[in-house]
mmCIF file of C-alpha atoms and ligand atoms in Angstrom:
data_model
loop_
_atom_site.group_PDB
_atom_site.id
_atom_site.type_symbol
_atom_site.label_atom_id
_atom_site.label_comp_id
_atom_site.label_asym_id
_atom_site.label_seq_id
_atom_site.Cartn_x
_atom_site.Cartn_y
_atom_site.Cartn_z
ATOM 1 C CA MET I 1 20.000 3.565 5.306
ATOM 2 C CA GLU I 2 18.865 7.343 5.670
ATOM 3 C CA VAL I 3 19.227 8.646 9.093
ATOM 4 C CA PHE I 4 16.964 11.288 10.417
ATOM 5 C CA VAL I 5 17.276 12.495 14.215
ATOM 6 C CA TYR I 6 14.535 14.527 15.871
ATOM 7 C CA LYS I 7 14.769 16.296 19.069
ATOM 8 C CA GLN I 8 11.562 14.967 20.463
ATOM 9 C CA TYR I 9 9.826 11.527 20.280
ATOM 10 C CA GLU I 10 6.598 13.477 19.364
ATOM 11 C CA GLU I 11 8.193 14.971 16.448
ATOM 12 C CA MET I 12 9.738 11.682 15.384
ATOM 13 C CA SER I 13 6.432 9.923 15.622
ATOM 14 C CA LYS I 14 4.632 12.723 13.583
ATOM 15 C CA THR I 15 7.004 12.368 10.792
ATOM 16 C CA ALA I 16 6.896 8.690 10.672
ATOM 17 C CA ALA I 17 2.964 9.018 10.539
ATOM 18 C CA GLU I 18 3.435 11.325 7.711
ATOM 19 C CA GLU I 19 5.476 9.011 5.813
ATOM 20 C CA VAL I 20 2.761 6.233 6.164
ATOM 21 C CA ALA I 21 0.067 8.891 4.904
ATOM 22 C CA ASP I 22 2.407 9.630 1.853
ATOM 23 C CA VAL I 23 2.269 5.946 1.147
ATOM 24 C CA LEU I 24 -1.389 5.770 1.392
ATOM 25 C CA ASN I 25 -1.913 8.908 -0.634
ATOM 26 C CA ALA I 26 0.165 7.384 -3.459
ATOM 27 C CA LYS I 27 -1.559 3.884 -2.900
ATOM 28 C CA PRO I 28 -4.828 3.591 -1.139
ATOM 29 C CA ASN I 29 -4.765 -0.001 -1.199
ATOM 30 C CA ALA I 30 -1.171 -0.127 0.325
ATOM 31 C CA VAL I 31 -0.014 -3.041 2.361
ATOM 32 C CA LEU I 32 1.610 -1.826 5.605
ATOM 33 C CA GLY I 33 3.595 -4.023 7.856
ATOM 34 C CA MET I 34 2.958 -3.011 11.694
ATOM 35 C CA ALA I 35 5.293 -3.294 14.819
ATOM 36 C CA THR I 36 4.156 -3.654 18.486
ATOM 37 C CA GLY I 37 5.903 -2.373 21.631
ATOM 38 C CA SER I 38 6.334 1.231 23.017
ATOM 39 C CA THR I 39 8.231 2.632 20.180
ATOM 40 C CA PRO I 40 5.396 3.021 17.373
ATOM 41 C CA LEU I 41 2.875 3.977 19.836
ATOM 42 C CA GLY I 42 3.181 7.613 19.188
ATOM 43 C CA VAL I 43 3.098 6.766 15.344
ATOM 44 C CA TYR I 44 -0.361 4.864 15.894
ATOM 45 C CA LEU I 45 -1.742 7.857 17.874
ATOM 46 C CA GLU I 46 -0.711 10.443 15.265
ATOM 47 C CA LEU I 47 -2.113 8.192 12.488
ATOM 48 C CA VAL I 48 -5.522 7.855 14.551
ATOM 49 C CA ARG I 49 -5.608 11.636 14.946
ATOM 50 C CA MET I 50 -5.103 12.064 11.047
ATOM 51 C CA HIS I 51 -7.892 9.368 10.394
ATOM 52 C CA GLN I 52 -10.163 11.268 12.815
ATOM 53 C CA ARG I 53 -9.504 14.576 11.100
ATOM 54 C CA GLY I 54 -10.511 12.806 7.649
ATOM 55 C CA GLU I 55 -6.804 13.273 6.142
ATOM 56 C CA ILE I 56 -6.233 9.427 5.796
ATOM 57 C CA ASP I 57 -8.622 6.516 4.890
ATOM 58 C CA PHE I 58 -7.674 3.002 5.660
ATOM 59 C CA SER I 59 -10.542 1.418 4.047
ATOM 60 C CA HIS I 60 -8.501 -0.448 1.319
ATOM 61 C CA VAL I 61 -5.472 -1.092 3.448
ATOM 62 C CA THR I 62 -4.339 -4.387 4.437
ATOM 63 C CA THR I 63 -1.749 -5.012 7.376
ATOM 64 C CA PHE I 64 0.728 -7.643 8.443
ATOM 65 C CA ASN I 65 2.001 -7.624 12.019
ATOM 66 C CA LEU I 66 5.689 -8.656 12.723
ATOM 67 C CA ASP I 67 5.233 -10.846 15.461
ATOM 68 C CA GLU I 68 3.173 -12.427 18.292
ATOM 69 C CA TYR I 69 3.814 -14.280 21.426
ATOM 70 C CA VAL I 70 3.257 -17.866 21.522
ATOM 71 C CA GLY I 71 0.830 -19.243 24.144
ATOM 72 C CA LEU I 72 -1.075 -16.019 24.918
ATOM 73 C CA PRO I 73 -4.718 -15.975 23.654
ATOM 74 C CA ILE I 74 -5.562 -12.947 21.598
ATOM 75 C CA THR I 75 -7.724 -11.585 24.412
ATOM 76 C CA HIS I 76 -4.529 -11.558 26.974
ATOM 77 C CA ALA I 77 -3.740 -7.967 28.006
ATOM 78 C CA GLN I 78 -0.240 -8.454 26.616
ATOM 79 C CA SER I 79 -0.862 -10.202 23.341
ATOM 80 C CA TYR I 80 0.148 -8.134 20.310
ATOM 81 C CA HIS I 81 -3.320 -8.882 18.854
ATOM 82 C CA ARG I 82 -4.851 -7.022 21.818
ATOM 83 C CA PHE I 83 -2.111 -4.327 21.502
ATOM 84 C CA MET I 84 -3.067 -3.542 17.927
ATOM 85 C CA HIS I 85 -6.646 -3.579 18.604
ATOM 86 C CA GLU I 86 -6.432 -1.164 21.608
ATOM 87 C CA ASN I 87 -3.821 1.059 20.171
ATOM 88 C CA PHE I 88 -4.697 1.350 16.541
ATOM 89 C CA PHE I 89 -7.262 -1.036 14.718
ATOM 90 C CA ARG I 90 -10.282 -0.296 16.754
ATOM 91 C CA HIS I 91 -9.870 3.586 16.094
ATOM 92 C CA VAL I 92 -9.378 3.260 12.236
ATOM 93 C CA ASN I 93 -11.317 1.747 9.493
ATOM 94 C CA ILE I 94 -9.330 -1.158 8.218
ATOM 95 C CA PRO I 95 -11.458 -3.830 7.210
ATOM 96 C CA PRO I 96 -11.077 -6.850 9.688
ATOM 97 C CA GLN I 97 -10.538 -9.345 7.056
ATOM 98 C CA ASN I 98 -7.416 -7.410 5.761
ATOM 99 C CA ILE I 99 -5.622 -7.333 9.153
ATOM 100 C CA HIS I 100 -3.102 -10.355 9.666
ATOM 101 C CA ILE I 101 -1.206 -10.942 12.872
ATOM 102 C CA PRO I 102 0.908 -14.097 13.496
ATOM 103 C CA SER I 103 -1.112 -16.542 15.540
ATOM 104 C CA GLY I 104 0.370 -17.507 18.916
ATOM 105 C CA THR I 105 -2.050 -20.176 19.506
ATOM 106 C CA THR I 106 -2.141 -22.353 16.188
ATOM 107 C CA THR I 107 -1.822 -25.872 16.568
ATOM 108 C CA ASN I 108 0.446 -26.123 13.744
ATOM 109 C CA TYR I 109 3.170 -23.544 13.665
ATOM 110 C CA ARG I 110 5.071 -24.522 10.694
ATOM 111 C CA ALA I 111 1.885 -24.536 8.481
ATOM 112 C CA PHE I 112 0.672 -21.335 9.925
ATOM 113 C CA CYS I 113 4.218 -19.574 9.273
ATOM 114 C CA ASP I 114 4.171 -20.925 5.505
ATOM 115 C CA TRP I 115 0.515 -19.504 5.044
ATOM 116 C CA TYR I 116 1.698 -16.114 6.434
ATOM 117 C CA GLU I 117 4.462 -15.830 4.156
ATOM 118 C CA ARG I 118 2.170 -16.940 1.207
ATOM 119 C CA ARG I 119 -0.484 -14.555 2.402
ATOM 120 C CA ILE I 120 2.060 -11.422 2.101
ATOM 121 C CA VAL I 121 2.844 -12.305 -1.357
ATOM 122 C CA ASP I 122 -0.659 -12.990 -2.247
ATOM 123 C CA CYS I 123 -1.443 -9.384 -1.066
ATOM 124 C CA GLY I 124 1.128 -7.966 -3.240
ATOM 125 C CA GLY I 125 3.964 -7.695 -0.842
ATOM 126 C CA ILE I 126 4.652 -5.109 1.929
ATOM 127 C CA ASP I 127 4.808 -1.484 0.805
ATOM 128 C CA LEU I 128 5.917 0.042 4.121
ATOM 129 C CA GLN I 129 7.232 -1.938 7.009
ATOM 130 C CA ILE I 130 7.512 -0.278 10.389
ATOM 131 C CA VAL I 131 9.971 -1.844 12.704
ATOM 132 C CA GLY I 132 11.425 -0.997 16.278
ATOM 133 C CA ILE I 133 14.618 -2.176 17.428
ATOM 134 C CA GLY I 134 15.340 -4.305 20.366
ATOM 135 C CA SER I 135 18.217 -3.462 23.082
ATOM 136 C CA ASP I 136 19.955 -6.531 21.691
ATOM 137 C CA GLY I 137 19.697 -5.202 18.028
ATOM 138 C CA HIS I 138 16.712 -7.396 16.823
ATOM 139 C CA ILE I 139 14.188 -6.346 14.321
ATOM 140 C CA ALA I 140 10.842 -8.336 14.914
ATOM 141 C CA PHE I 141 11.867 -11.266 17.040
ATOM 142 C CA ASN I 142 14.809 -12.031 15.133
ATOM 143 C CA GLU I 143 17.282 -12.361 18.005
ATOM 144 C CA PRO I 144 20.987 -12.366 17.836
ATOM 145 C CA GLY I 145 22.111 -15.199 15.506
ATOM 146 C CA SER I 146 19.191 -15.448 13.367
ATOM 147 C CA SER I 147 19.754 -15.887 9.799
ATOM 148 C CA LEU I 148 19.703 -12.682 7.779
ATOM 149 C CA ARG I 149 17.669 -14.824 5.077
ATOM 150 C CA SER I 150 15.201 -16.164 7.861
ATOM 151 C CA ARG I 151 11.434 -16.555 7.171
ATOM 152 C CA THR I 152 8.294 -16.447 9.352
ATOM 153 C CA ARG I 153 9.049 -18.843 11.933
ATOM 154 C CA LEU I 154 8.842 -20.059 15.606
ATOM 155 C CA LYS I 155 11.745 -18.172 17.634
ATOM 156 C CA THR I 156 12.929 -18.522 21.200
ATOM 157 C CA LEU I 157 13.332 -15.086 22.808
ATOM 158 C CA ALA I 158 16.651 -14.009 24.173
ATOM 159 C CA LYS I 159 17.072 -13.654 27.798
ATOM 160 C CA GLN I 160 17.747 -9.749 27.275
ATOM 161 C CA THR I 161 14.433 -9.448 25.540
ATOM 162 C CA ILE I 162 12.509 -11.311 28.009
ATOM 163 C CA ASP I 163 13.871 -9.119 30.752
ATOM 164 C CA ASP I 164 13.033 -5.848 28.663
ATOM 165 C CA ASN I 165 9.727 -6.801 28.036
ATOM 166 C CA ALA I 166 8.965 -8.000 31.649
ATOM 167 C CA ARG I 167 7.717 -4.389 32.285
ATOM 168 C CA PHE I 168 4.443 -5.181 30.672
ATOM 169 C CA PHE I 169 3.743 -8.273 32.699
ATOM 170 C CA ASP I 170 2.752 -8.841 36.314
ATOM 171 C CA ARG I 171 5.660 -11.172 36.861
ATOM 172 C CA PRO I 172 8.951 -11.473 34.805
ATOM 173 C CA GLU I 173 8.076 -15.312 34.806
ATOM 174 C CA ASP I 174 4.863 -14.642 32.735
ATOM 175 C CA VAL I 175 6.820 -13.292 29.751
ATOM 176 C CA PRO I 176 6.456 -16.045 27.059
ATOM 177 C CA ILE I 177 9.714 -17.590 25.724
ATOM 178 C CA TYR I 178 8.697 -18.279 22.347
ATOM 179 C CA ALA I 179 7.218 -15.953 19.493
ATOM 180 C CA ILE I 180 6.101 -16.206 15.947
ATOM 181 C CA THR I 181 8.149 -13.656 13.995
ATOM 182 C CA MET I 182 8.486 -12.613 10.388
ATOM 183 C CA GLY I 183 12.064 -13.426 9.494
ATOM 184 C CA VAL I 184 14.809 -10.902 8.339
ATOM 185 C CA GLY I 185 14.303 -12.029 4.794
ATOM 186 C CA THR I 186 10.579 -11.532 4.992
ATOM 187 C CA ILE I 187 11.167 -7.999 6.321
ATOM 188 C CA MET I 188 14.062 -7.166 3.754
ATOM 189 C CA GLU I 189 11.365 -7.869 0.931
ATOM 190 C CA ALA I 190 9.262 -4.635 2.013
ATOM 191 C CA ARG I 191 9.475 -1.924 -0.682
ATOM 192 C CA GLN I 192 10.207 0.548 2.113
ATOM 193 C CA ILE I 193 11.327 0.170 5.664
ATOM 194 C CA LEU I 194 10.898 2.720 8.741
ATOM 195 C CA MET I 195 13.014 1.891 11.753
ATOM 196 C CA LEU I 196 12.208 3.805 14.777
ATOM 197 C CA ALA I 197 14.026 4.184 17.839
ATOM 198 C CA ASN I 198 13.764 6.372 20.969
ATOM 199 C CA GLY I 199 15.326 6.564 24.337
ATOM 200 C CA VAL I 200 19.123 6.089 25.567
ATOM 201 C CA LYS I 201 18.531 2.363 26.129
ATOM 202 C CA LYS I 202 18.501 1.952 22.284
ATOM 203 C CA ALA I 203 21.639 3.933 21.810
ATOM 204 C CA ASP I 204 24.074 1.163 21.533
ATOM 205 C CA ALA I 205 21.871 -1.042 19.457
ATOM 206 C CA VAL I 206 21.085 1.805 17.025
ATOM 207 C CA ALA I 207 24.897 2.539 16.628
ATOM 208 C CA ALA I 208 25.570 -1.039 16.118
ATOM 209 C CA ALA I 209 22.751 -1.427 13.332
ATOM 210 C CA VAL I 210 23.485 1.761 11.581
ATOM 211 C CA GLU I 211 27.262 2.089 11.704
ATOM 212 C CA GLY I 212 28.454 -1.501 12.647
ATOM 213 C CA PRO I 213 29.249 -4.491 10.356
ATOM 214 C CA VAL I 214 26.343 -6.335 8.782
ATOM 215 C CA THR I 215 26.065 -9.136 11.091
ATOM 216 C CA ALA I 216 23.474 -11.828 12.399
ATOM 217 C CA MET I 217 24.484 -10.670 15.858
ATOM 218 C CA ILE I 218 22.682 -7.357 15.458
ATOM 219 C CA THR I 219 19.817 -8.403 12.840
ATOM 220 C CA ALA I 220 18.768 -4.756 12.370
ATOM 221 C CA SER I 221 22.182 -4.242 10.713
ATOM 222 C CA ALA I 222 20.710 -6.260 7.713
ATOM 223 C CA LEU I 223 18.589 -3.169 6.951
ATOM 224 C CA GLN I 224 21.939 -1.487 5.678
ATOM 225 C CA MET I 225 21.498 -3.868 2.991
ATOM 226 C CA HIS I 226 17.826 -2.634 2.160
ATOM 227 C CA PRO I 227 17.653 -0.067 -0.907
ATOM 228 C CA ASN I 228 15.075 1.989 0.858
ATOM 229 C CA THR I 229 15.127 2.084 4.715
ATOM 230 C CA LYS I 230 14.905 5.275 6.903
ATOM 231 C CA ALA I 231 15.788 5.316 10.449
ATOM 232 C CA PHE I 232 13.892 7.719 12.479
ATOM 233 C CA LEU I 233 15.479 8.334 15.916
ATOM 234 C CA ASP I 234 15.131 10.720 18.734
ATOM 235 C CA GLU I 235 18.448 12.527 20.087
ATOM 236 C CA ALA I 236 18.846 10.063 22.867
ATOM 237 C CA ALA I 237 18.632 6.920 20.647
ATOM 238 C CA ALA I 238 21.133 8.798 18.194
ATOM 239 C CA SER I 239 23.549 9.700 20.924
ATOM 240 C CA LYS I 240 26.254 6.945 20.176
ATOM 241 C CA LEU I 241 26.285 7.486 16.431
ATOM 242 C CA LYS I 242 29.742 8.502 15.396
ATOM 243 C CA MET I 243 28.637 9.973 12.180
ATOM 244 C CA ARG I 244 25.875 12.123 13.474
ATOM 245 C CA GLU I 245 27.036 15.434 11.957
ATOM 246 C CA TYR I 246 27.351 13.820 8.728
ATOM 247 C CA TYR I 247 23.623 12.733 8.729
ATOM 248 C CA ASP I 248 22.462 16.154 9.577
ATOM 249 C CA TRP I 249 24.738 17.842 7.098
ATOM 250 C CA ILE I 250 23.116 15.179 4.285
ATOM 251 C CA GLN I 251 19.730 15.911 5.185
ATOM 252 C CA PHE I 252 20.145 19.487 5.398
ATOM 253 C CA HIS I 253 21.631 19.754 1.751
ATOM 254 C CA LYS I 254 19.484 17.347 0.213
ATOM 255 C CA PRO I 255 17.079 18.669 -2.245
ATOM 256 C CA GLY I 256 13.488 18.504 -1.034
ATOM 257 C CA ALA I 257 14.688 17.027 2.360
ATOM 258 C CA PRO I 258 12.441 17.320 5.354
ATOM 259 C CA ARG I 259 14.290 19.907 7.690
ATOM 260 C CA VAL I 260 14.572 18.057 11.117
HETATM 261 C C1 LIG N 1 7.433 -5.692 18.244
HETATM 262 C C2 LIG N 1 8.763 -6.131 17.706
HETATM 263 C C3 LIG N 1 10.040 -5.837 18.543
HETATM 264 C C4 LIG N 1 10.213 -4.391 19.047
HETATM 265 C C5 LIG N 1 11.272 -4.259 19.761
HETATM 266 C C6 LIG N 1 11.349 -2.827 20.492
HETATM 267 O O1 LIG N 1 6.451 -6.180 17.202
HETATM 268 O O2 LIG N 1 8.820 -6.624 16.815
HETATM 269 O O3 LIG N 1 11.223 -6.103 17.687
HETATM 270 O O4 LIG N 1 9.992 -3.491 17.939
HETATM 271 O O5 LIG N 1 11.618 -5.172 20.881
HETATM 272 O O6 LIG N 1 10.332 -2.837 21.570
HETATM 273 P P1 LIG N 1 10.038 -1.434 22.147
HETATM 274 O O7 LIG N 1 9.339 -0.498 21.257
HETATM 275 O O8 LIG N 1 8.864 -1.934 23.336
HETATM 276 O O9 LIG N 1 11.179 -1.015 22.975
#
């Protein structure tokens, strides 16, 4: 895992958006894996700006989102369908038929999850997957104890995740308890992964994921086994990394590396 630390969230988001743009410039029909939550909002804002300036075209892009709450209609203010539409899809030119988000309202979850997995393969696999990290170390909604080979499935959310996400809902009891999520194994098949984290609340999870042992208790730690993962962090999220100086040294001395 390559670690990049940025002074500000905005700089981190801008550089992450440039990574996405690089993928699209090399492969205009790339398949992108999308995340929701507060962390990637800056990346989406930047990608929209780049699109409006005519710098990137999404007309051949296909997307797969990581997850969706079970039980929320797609029009619900906190559904991930709505989040993606409001914050990204309605501002860019991805053909609607190329957009995939897990269904939180299907009548047959097992069949839907199998279909989602097949659909990713049929579209050629994910070229670049964006992931955030939960304060319990999850990627997507792969909560502690999730198999590191797990596939898309229905998952019970951890109490910590429900508490973390209660900030988006009117009442804590409105937070759904279940989600459909890509598995760790599904995410690990992406050709490139960008893990984003900002804020001190993520510092422990980031340190465990980047420098701790690979363990199902911190599913983001599985990314250590991925051959092409970059962690983009702001200073606060990086504040508990023991090897911080080493990462800066590596990036500074790497030929052609971005100067962070
Ligand atoms: C969202 C997702 C989650 C979030 C994580 C961090 O699609 O898969 O794993 O990335 O919970 O959420 P934020 O960014 O809101 O702190």
